[in-house]
Amino acid sequence: MRRLALSLIALVTLLPVARAQSKPMLAATPPMGWNSWNWFAGKVTQEDVKQAADLIVSSGMRDAGYVYVNIDDTWEGKRDASGVLHTNEKFPDMKGLADYVHSKGLKLGIYSGPGDQTCAHYEASLGHEQQDADLYASWGIDYLKYDLCGFRTKMNADAPNDKLKQNAMMRDAYMKMHDALVKTGRPIVYSLCQYGFDSVWQWGAEVGGNLWRTTDDVKENFPSIALIANSNVGLGKYAGPGHWNDPDMLEVGNGKLTLDENRTHMGMWAMLAAPLLAGNNLTKLTSEITGVLTNREVIAIDQDSLGRQAERVYQEGPVQIWSRPLADGGRALAIINFGEDTTFLRGIPLHLKEAGVTTGMKARDVWAAKDLGAIKDDYKVVLRRHEMLLLRFSK
Ligand code: GAL
């Protein structure tokens, strides 16, 4: 009898676990992949996306963790008489594209918005949320970026000068698409894109967001990257498994970014537990850029299962120190020179205690792939302009 009672208790306690196991958490670590916008913008075609999928595999990016191949704006055509949205001539066969991407062991993402039009003035989802979600699910879509843009016109028209009402409208609109996605029964990562309005980090998870943009668009230059990194100070407490702050897609390999700048960008995004969505031209991948994008140790920091985003623990002039706790009890520490000159950190201690580094921990220089042993506050750091020293401390 006692044994029966115990087995019953075990069954009841294990049931929720079994249920949770049958439905793995979406975006348990920050999503990784590639998005068409930063390089192709409005010119992207189905062939470009297929080629991107091929290159993600052949470059080794897939094996490093980049799985989402995301089509951004400008794939949309018109709605027919029953309201069903069609693709435009650049994307003749979305289902075929999804099948192709899936056959490579990758996933396909798409883009829309809560307004009647997207940012690039294509058809968006207002009034057709469930219909669109069902359409995505029927194609086999795995990720949706939902961009506010056109909905702002509606907010201004329906609630002129009433910020509170506008914010409520915005939340409802995001919630509506979340509900529609859930109803499809297909796991679809939900990415909110509304540039950080109304402190989205405070409510993004409540409306079902797996990630939410914290700022305006990233640009392919270092000041933009530095500005975005600094705009994420203090947001760490809002991120965690299943719900992430999104400082926008990567510009690694774009524009005239130097190797130091590309590394600082990638390393900073890893510290921020940011989604890593490459945005470069994969047909022109150099070994240097592939090396930055696929650095396993940097990716391991980004994807750390504890999911705790870094916070800035120290700043002196252009030099900043950020720290993030890791699942193995260690710490990742980034020391960044955001300034224009080479900086000698002679007088600046590493502030290891404030950064959560305990005595006895051993350091590794991640970008240099070099063990440094048990360094102390007086460890001398010399940083070139825009360079980052990324340290991983382990017990
Ligand atoms: C912007 C968005 C970009 C891109 C673009 C497409 O609002 O921030 O990342 O999606 O729209 O039109």
Short mmCIF file of C-alpha atoms and ligand atoms in Angstrom, two decimals:
data_model
loop_
_atom_site.label_atom_id
_atom_site.label_comp_id
_atom_site.label_asym_id
_atom_site.label_seq_id
_atom_site.Cartn_x
_atom_site.Cartn_y
_atom_site.Cartn_z
CA MET A 1 0.00 0.00 0.00
CA ARG A 2 2.78 2.33 1.06
CA ARG A 3 4.69 1.47 -2.11
CA LEU A 4 1.60 2.25 -4.21
CA ALA A 5 1.16 5.60 -2.50
CA LEU A 6 4.83 6.43 -3.10
CA SER A 7 4.58 5.51 -6.77
CA LEU A 8 1.50 7.69 -7.11
CA ILE A 9 3.31 10.62 -5.53
CA ALA A 10 6.28 10.04 -7.84
CA LEU A 11 3.95 9.96 -10.86
CA VAL A 12 2.19 13.17 -9.88
CA THR A 13 5.46 15.01 -9.22
CA LEU A 14 7.05 13.76 -12.41
CA LEU A 15 4.11 14.57 -14.69
CA PRO A 16 4.86 18.29 -15.02
CA VAL A 17 8.50 17.41 -15.72
CA ALA A 18 7.46 14.96 -18.43
CA ARG A 19 5.15 17.59 -19.91
CA ALA A 20 7.91 20.20 -19.82
CA GLN A 21 10.26 17.71 -21.46
CA SER A 22 7.86 17.01 -24.30
CA LYS A 23 7.81 20.74 -25.10
CA PRO A 24 11.37 22.07 -24.95
CA MET A 25 11.69 25.75 -24.04
CA LEU A 26 11.90 28.00 -27.08
CA ALA A 27 15.09 30.08 -27.18
CA ALA A 28 16.50 28.47 -24.03
CA THR A 29 19.75 30.12 -25.13
CA PRO A 30 19.89 33.25 -27.34
CA PRO A 31 18.85 32.35 -30.92
CA MET A 32 21.69 32.14 -33.45
CA GLY A 33 21.49 32.42 -37.19
CA TRP A 34 21.63 34.85 -40.09
CA ASN A 35 19.22 37.57 -41.24
CA SER A 36 18.96 39.08 -44.71
CA TRP A 37 18.42 42.73 -43.79
CA ASN A 38 21.84 44.15 -42.91
CA TRP A 39 23.36 43.08 -46.20
CA PHE A 40 20.56 42.65 -48.77
CA ALA A 41 17.90 44.98 -47.33
CA GLY A 42 15.01 45.21 -49.85
CA LYS A 43 16.87 43.31 -52.59
CA VAL A 44 16.76 39.86 -50.99
CA THR A 45 15.43 36.99 -53.12
CA GLN A 46 14.62 33.33 -52.57
CA GLU A 47 17.87 32.37 -54.31
CA ASP A 48 19.87 34.60 -51.94
CA VAL A 49 18.30 32.85 -48.96
CA LYS A 50 19.00 29.39 -50.42
CA GLN A 51 22.58 30.38 -51.07
CA ALA A 52 22.87 31.77 -47.54
CA ALA A 53 21.69 28.40 -46.19
CA ASP A 54 24.31 26.59 -48.31
CA LEU A 55 27.05 28.92 -47.09
CA ILE A 56 26.03 28.68 -43.44
CA VAL A 57 26.65 24.96 -43.77
CA SER A 58 29.85 25.05 -45.88
CA SER A 59 31.48 27.80 -43.79
CA GLY A 60 31.04 25.81 -40.58
CA MET A 61 28.62 28.38 -39.15
CA ARG A 62 25.84 25.83 -38.73
CA ASP A 63 28.09 23.55 -36.74
CA ALA A 64 29.09 26.51 -34.58
CA GLY A 65 25.40 27.03 -33.71
CA TYR A 66 23.94 29.37 -36.38
CA VAL A 67 20.65 27.67 -37.28
CA TYR A 68 18.02 30.30 -38.10
CA VAL A 69 18.01 31.62 -41.66
CA ASN A 70 15.78 34.67 -41.38
CA ILE A 71 14.10 36.50 -44.23
CA ASP A 72 13.54 40.10 -43.22
CA ASP A 73 11.20 42.63 -44.85
CA THR A 74 10.22 42.69 -48.57
CA TRP A 75 9.12 39.08 -49.19
CA GLU A 76 5.42 39.99 -48.93
CA GLY A 77 2.99 40.16 -51.85
CA LYS A 78 -0.73 41.02 -51.77
CA ARG A 79 -3.73 39.46 -50.04
CA ASP A 80 -6.33 37.64 -52.11
CA ALA A 81 -10.11 38.02 -51.76
CA SER A 82 -10.13 35.74 -48.71
CA GLY A 83 -7.39 37.73 -47.04
CA VAL A 84 -4.71 35.11 -47.59
CA LEU A 85 -1.31 36.74 -48.02
CA HIS A 86 0.82 35.73 -50.98
CA THR A 87 4.54 36.11 -51.47
CA ASN A 88 5.86 38.52 -54.10
CA GLU A 89 7.79 37.50 -57.23
CA LYS A 90 11.12 37.47 -55.35
CA PHE A 91 9.87 34.50 -53.28
CA PRO A 92 7.93 32.22 -55.67
CA ASP A 93 7.86 29.17 -53.40
CA MET A 94 8.07 29.76 -49.65
CA LYS A 95 7.12 26.20 -48.74
CA GLY A 96 9.80 24.85 -51.07
CA LEU A 97 12.31 27.26 -49.53
CA ALA A 98 11.40 26.12 -46.00
CA ASP A 99 11.79 22.48 -47.05
CA TYR A 100 15.17 23.24 -48.57
CA VAL A 101 16.40 25.11 -45.48
CA HIS A 102 15.13 22.33 -43.22
CA SER A 103 16.88 19.69 -45.35
CA LYS A 104 20.16 21.40 -44.43
CA GLY A 105 19.48 21.05 -40.72
CA LEU A 106 18.56 24.74 -40.48
CA LYS A 107 15.39 26.65 -39.60
CA LEU A 108 13.56 29.38 -41.49
CA GLY A 109 12.51 32.75 -40.10
CA ILE A 110 10.20 35.40 -41.52
CA TYR A 111 9.15 38.99 -40.88
CA SER A 112 5.91 40.94 -40.44
CA GLY A 113 4.41 43.58 -38.19
CA PRO A 114 1.26 44.50 -36.27
CA GLY A 115 0.43 47.43 -38.58
CA ASP A 116 -1.17 47.41 -42.00
CA GLN A 117 2.25 47.96 -43.57
CA THR A 118 5.82 46.96 -42.77
CA CYS A 119 8.68 49.44 -42.51
CA ALA A 120 9.44 48.99 -46.19
CA HIS A 121 5.73 49.51 -46.97
CA TYR A 122 4.82 45.91 -47.72
CA GLU A 123 1.71 44.14 -46.47
CA ALA A 124 1.74 43.51 -42.68
CA SER A 125 -0.58 41.56 -40.36
CA LEU A 126 -3.15 44.02 -38.91
CA GLY A 127 -6.52 42.24 -38.78
CA HIS A 128 -5.03 39.05 -40.24
CA GLU A 129 -2.94 37.83 -37.32
CA GLN A 130 -4.30 34.28 -37.07
CA GLN A 131 -4.49 33.90 -40.82
CA ASP A 132 -0.84 34.90 -41.16
CA ALA A 133 0.33 32.77 -38.24
CA ASP A 134 -1.46 29.77 -39.78
CA LEU A 135 0.15 30.51 -43.13
CA TYR A 136 3.63 30.66 -41.57
CA ALA A 137 2.99 27.37 -39.77
CA SER A 138 1.76 25.73 -43.00
CA TRP A 139 5.01 26.76 -44.71
CA GLY A 140 7.12 25.47 -41.81
CA ILE A 141 8.32 28.80 -40.45
CA ASP A 142 10.31 28.61 -37.19
CA TYR A 143 10.88 32.26 -36.24
CA LEU A 144 8.94 35.50 -36.62
CA LYS A 145 10.35 39.02 -36.30
CA TYR A 146 7.39 41.33 -35.68
CA ASP A 147 8.22 44.96 -36.40
CA LEU A 148 6.14 47.82 -34.99
CA CYS A 149 6.61 50.33 -37.84
CA GLY A 150 3.21 50.68 -39.56
CA PHE A 151 1.35 50.22 -36.28
CA ARG A 152 2.72 53.56 -35.07
CA THR A 153 0.49 55.32 -37.58
CA LYS A 154 -2.50 53.53 -36.10
CA MET A 155 -1.42 54.36 -32.53
CA ASN A 156 -1.14 58.04 -33.43
CA ALA A 157 -4.48 58.04 -35.22
CA ASP A 158 -6.45 56.08 -32.60
CA ALA A 159 -4.94 57.64 -29.48
CA PRO A 160 -3.43 61.00 -30.43
CA ASN A 161 -1.15 62.40 -27.70
CA ASP A 162 -2.11 59.62 -25.29
CA LYS A 163 1.13 57.79 -24.59
CA LEU A 164 -0.39 55.42 -22.05
CA LYS A 165 -3.14 54.32 -24.39
CA GLN A 166 -0.66 53.98 -27.23
CA ASN A 167 1.56 51.77 -25.10
CA ALA A 168 -1.41 49.59 -24.14
CA MET A 169 -2.34 49.27 -27.82
CA MET A 170 1.21 48.23 -28.64
CA ARG A 171 1.29 45.54 -25.94
CA ASP A 172 -2.09 44.19 -27.05
CA ALA A 173 -0.91 44.03 -30.65
CA TYR A 174 2.18 42.02 -29.67
CA MET A 175 0.13 39.74 -27.44
CA LYS A 176 -2.35 39.12 -30.25
CA MET A 177 0.30 37.71 -32.58
CA HIS A 178 1.79 35.68 -29.74
CA ASP A 179 -1.60 34.05 -29.11
CA ALA A 180 -1.98 33.41 -32.83
CA LEU A 181 1.44 31.74 -33.02
CA VAL A 182 0.67 29.57 -29.99
CA LYS A 183 -2.64 28.52 -31.55
CA THR A 184 -0.84 27.13 -34.60
CA GLY A 185 0.77 24.53 -32.33
CA ARG A 186 4.12 25.04 -34.09
CA PRO A 187 7.07 26.24 -32.01
CA ILE A 188 7.88 29.64 -33.54
CA VAL A 189 10.44 31.90 -31.87
CA TYR A 190 8.83 35.31 -31.40
CA SER A 191 11.08 38.34 -31.87
CA LEU A 192 9.66 41.75 -30.93
CA CYS A 193 11.07 44.66 -32.89
CA GLN A 194 9.90 48.03 -31.59
CA TYR A 195 13.29 49.61 -30.81
CA GLY A 196 12.94 49.58 -27.00
CA PHE A 197 9.84 51.82 -26.73
CA ASP A 198 8.01 51.83 -23.40
CA SER A 199 10.89 49.90 -21.75
CA VAL A 200 9.94 46.73 -23.59
CA TRP A 201 12.37 44.69 -21.45
CA GLN A 202 9.90 45.12 -18.56
CA TRP A 203 6.95 43.52 -20.39
CA GLY A 204 8.33 41.77 -23.49
CA ALA A 205 8.23 38.34 -21.86
CA GLU A 206 4.64 38.89 -20.65
CA VAL A 207 3.41 39.34 -24.22
CA GLY A 208 5.22 36.17 -25.26
CA GLY A 209 8.43 37.65 -26.68
CA ASN A 210 11.45 35.36 -26.78
CA LEU A 211 13.56 38.40 -27.60
CA TRP A 212 13.00 42.12 -28.01
CA ARG A 213 15.07 44.81 -29.62
CA THR A 214 16.37 47.27 -27.04
CA THR A 215 17.43 50.05 -29.42
CA ASP A 216 17.13 51.59 -32.83
CA ASP A 217 18.81 49.87 -35.80
CA VAL A 218 22.48 48.94 -35.60
CA LYS A 219 24.72 50.42 -38.31
CA GLU A 220 27.91 49.09 -39.82
CA ASN A 221 30.21 51.41 -37.88
CA PHE A 222 31.86 51.31 -34.48
CA PRO A 223 30.11 54.35 -32.89
CA SER A 224 26.76 52.65 -33.54
CA ILE A 225 27.96 49.38 -31.99
CA ALA A 226 29.40 51.23 -28.96
CA LEU A 227 26.19 53.23 -28.51
CA ILE A 228 24.06 50.09 -28.54
CA ALA A 229 26.37 48.26 -26.12
CA ASN A 230 26.15 51.20 -23.73
CA SER A 231 22.36 51.44 -24.09
CA ASN A 232 22.13 47.95 -22.61
CA VAL A 233 23.63 48.92 -19.25
CA GLY A 234 21.27 47.81 -16.47
CA LEU A 235 19.09 45.57 -18.63
CA GLY A 236 20.69 42.30 -17.51
CA LYS A 237 18.02 41.52 -14.95
CA TYR A 238 15.34 41.30 -17.63
CA ALA A 239 17.07 38.61 -19.71
CA GLY A 240 17.15 34.88 -19.12
CA PRO A 241 16.40 31.53 -20.76
CA GLY A 242 13.48 31.95 -23.16
CA HIS A 243 13.46 35.77 -23.11
CA TRP A 244 16.39 37.91 -24.22
CA ASN A 245 17.35 41.52 -24.77
CA ASP A 246 18.20 41.96 -28.44
CA PRO A 247 20.78 44.65 -29.21
CA ASP A 248 20.07 43.99 -32.93
CA MET A 249 21.73 41.85 -35.55
CA LEU A 250 25.46 41.54 -36.04
CA GLU A 251 27.36 43.82 -38.42
CA VAL A 252 30.47 41.63 -38.16
CA GLY A 253 32.05 41.57 -41.63
CA ASN A 254 30.11 44.58 -42.88
CA GLY A 255 31.31 48.11 -43.69
CA LYS A 256 34.85 49.01 -42.82
CA LEU A 257 35.02 47.46 -39.36
CA THR A 258 38.58 46.49 -38.40
CA LEU A 259 39.44 43.10 -36.90
CA ASP A 260 39.55 44.67 -33.41
CA GLU A 261 36.13 46.26 -33.99
CA ASN A 262 34.61 43.03 -35.30
CA ARG A 263 35.93 41.16 -32.28
CA THR A 264 34.73 43.81 -29.83
CA HIS A 265 31.29 43.75 -31.48
CA MET A 266 31.03 39.95 -31.35
CA GLY A 267 32.53 39.72 -27.86
CA MET A 268 30.25 42.44 -26.51
CA TRP A 269 27.16 40.72 -27.94
CA ALA A 270 28.33 37.48 -26.29
CA MET A 271 28.68 39.31 -22.97
CA LEU A 272 25.14 40.68 -23.44
CA ALA A 273 23.73 37.16 -23.99
CA ALA A 274 22.49 38.61 -27.26
CA PRO A 275 20.88 36.73 -30.09
CA LEU A 276 23.69 36.20 -32.62
CA LEU A 277 22.18 36.85 -36.03
CA ALA A 278 24.93 37.40 -38.54
CA GLY A 279 24.01 40.06 -41.09
CA ASN A 280 26.89 39.93 -43.52
CA ASN A 281 27.38 38.89 -47.13
CA LEU A 282 28.15 35.20 -46.78
CA THR A 283 29.39 34.95 -50.38
CA LYS A 284 32.34 37.14 -49.37
CA LEU A 285 33.28 35.44 -46.10
CA THR A 286 37.00 35.75 -45.36
CA SER A 287 38.76 33.38 -42.98
CA GLU A 288 39.19 36.32 -40.60
CA ILE A 289 35.43 36.99 -40.43
CA THR A 290 34.58 33.29 -40.23
CA GLY A 291 37.06 33.09 -37.37
CA VAL A 292 35.30 35.90 -35.48
CA LEU A 293 31.80 34.53 -36.11
CA THR A 294 32.59 30.91 -35.28
CA ASN A 295 34.95 31.33 -32.32
CA ARG A 296 33.73 28.49 -30.12
CA GLU A 297 34.86 30.03 -26.84
CA VAL A 298 33.11 33.34 -27.53
CA ILE A 299 29.95 31.53 -28.60
CA ALA A 300 30.12 29.42 -25.42
CA ILE A 301 29.96 32.64 -23.37
CA ASP A 302 26.97 33.90 -25.37
CA GLN A 303 25.19 30.54 -25.13
CA ASP A 304 26.03 29.89 -21.48
CA SER A 305 23.13 27.94 -19.98
CA LEU A 306 22.84 30.18 -16.92
CA GLY A 307 21.62 32.89 -19.29
CA ARG A 308 22.79 35.84 -17.18
CA GLN A 309 23.59 38.95 -19.20
CA ALA A 310 26.69 40.99 -18.32
CA GLU A 311 26.58 44.24 -16.41
CA ARG A 312 29.08 47.07 -16.50
CA VAL A 313 31.05 47.03 -13.26
CA TYR A 314 33.58 49.76 -13.92
CA GLN A 315 34.23 52.71 -16.19
CA GLU A 316 37.12 55.12 -16.46
CA GLY A 317 37.15 57.41 -19.45
CA PRO A 318 36.78 55.30 -22.57
CA VAL A 319 37.62 52.05 -20.77
CA GLN A 320 34.84 49.87 -19.43
CA ILE A 321 34.76 46.55 -17.60
CA TRP A 322 31.74 44.25 -17.97
CA SER A 323 31.21 41.01 -16.09
CA ARG A 324 28.88 38.04 -16.51
CA PRO A 325 28.48 34.98 -14.28
CA LEU A 326 28.64 31.60 -15.98
CA ALA A 327 26.97 28.27 -15.33
CA ASP A 328 30.22 26.57 -14.24
CA GLY A 329 30.65 29.09 -11.40
CA GLY A 330 33.18 31.08 -13.41
CA ARG A 331 32.98 34.55 -14.91
CA ALA A 332 33.42 36.22 -18.25
CA LEU A 333 35.05 39.62 -18.09
CA ALA A 334 35.35 42.08 -20.94
CA ILE A 335 37.67 45.07 -20.77
CA ILE A 336 36.94 47.37 -23.68
CA ASN A 337 38.64 50.45 -25.00
CA PHE A 338 35.84 52.43 -26.64
CA GLY A 339 38.28 55.31 -27.17
CA GLU A 340 40.34 56.43 -30.14
CA ASP A 341 43.83 55.91 -28.68
CA THR A 342 45.81 53.00 -27.37
CA THR A 343 45.12 52.80 -23.65
CA PHE A 344 47.59 51.70 -21.02
CA LEU A 345 45.62 50.40 -18.10
CA ARG A 346 48.65 50.90 -15.88
CA GLY A 347 46.71 52.82 -13.24
CA ILE A 348 43.41 50.98 -13.63
CA PRO A 349 43.04 47.83 -11.56
CA LEU A 350 40.93 45.05 -13.06
CA HIS A 351 38.43 45.35 -10.19
CA LEU A 352 38.22 41.58 -10.00
CA LYS A 353 36.36 41.56 -6.69
CA GLU A 354 33.57 43.87 -7.91
CA ALA A 355 33.47 41.78 -11.07
CA GLY A 356 32.73 38.65 -9.02
CA VAL A 357 36.05 36.94 -9.61
CA THR A 358 37.03 35.01 -6.51
CA THR A 359 40.57 34.19 -5.44
CA GLY A 360 42.00 31.10 -7.00
CA MET A 361 40.12 31.47 -10.27
CA LYS A 362 42.29 31.06 -13.33
CA ALA A 363 42.03 33.33 -16.35
CA ARG A 364 42.05 32.59 -20.05
CA ASP A 365 42.43 35.22 -22.76
CA VAL A 366 39.62 34.11 -25.05
CA TRP A 367 40.50 35.91 -28.30
CA ALA A 368 44.18 34.97 -27.93
CA ALA A 369 43.21 31.40 -26.83
CA LYS A 370 45.85 31.64 -24.11
CA ASP A 371 45.79 30.58 -20.45
CA LEU A 372 46.99 33.33 -18.14
CA GLY A 373 46.81 31.56 -14.77
CA ALA A 374 45.68 33.27 -11.57
CA ILE A 375 46.03 36.95 -12.52
CA LYS A 376 45.42 39.78 -10.06
CA ASP A 377 44.06 43.32 -10.21
CA ASP A 378 47.45 44.65 -11.27
CA TYR A 379 47.49 42.55 -14.45
CA LYS A 380 48.70 45.02 -17.05
CA VAL A 381 46.33 45.51 -19.93
CA VAL A 382 47.23 47.45 -23.06
CA LEU A 383 44.35 47.91 -25.45
CA ARG A 384 44.43 49.28 -28.94
CA ARG A 385 41.71 51.66 -30.12
CA HIS A 386 38.33 49.82 -30.03
CA GLU A 387 39.95 46.63 -28.77
CA MET A 388 38.50 44.23 -26.21
CA LEU A 389 40.28 41.89 -23.85
CA LEU A 390 37.89 39.02 -23.20
CA LEU A 391 38.77 36.92 -20.18
CA ARG A 392 37.15 33.74 -18.99
CA PHE A 393 37.74 32.94 -15.31
CA SER A 394 37.26 29.40 -14.09
CA LYS A 395 37.51 27.81 -10.69
C1 GAL B 1 13.33 48.22 -39.28
C2 GAL B 1 14.02 47.17 -38.44
C3 GAL B 1 15.13 46.56 -39.27
C4 GAL B 1 14.55 45.94 -40.52
C5 GAL B 1 13.72 46.98 -41.28
C6 GAL B 1 12.96 46.34 -42.44
O1 GAL B 1 12.30 48.79 -38.55
O2 GAL B 1 14.51 47.74 -37.27
O3 GAL B 1 15.84 45.61 -38.51
O4 GAL B 1 13.75 44.86 -40.16
O5 GAL B 1 12.77 47.61 -40.44
O6 GAL B 1 12.15 47.25 -43.12
#
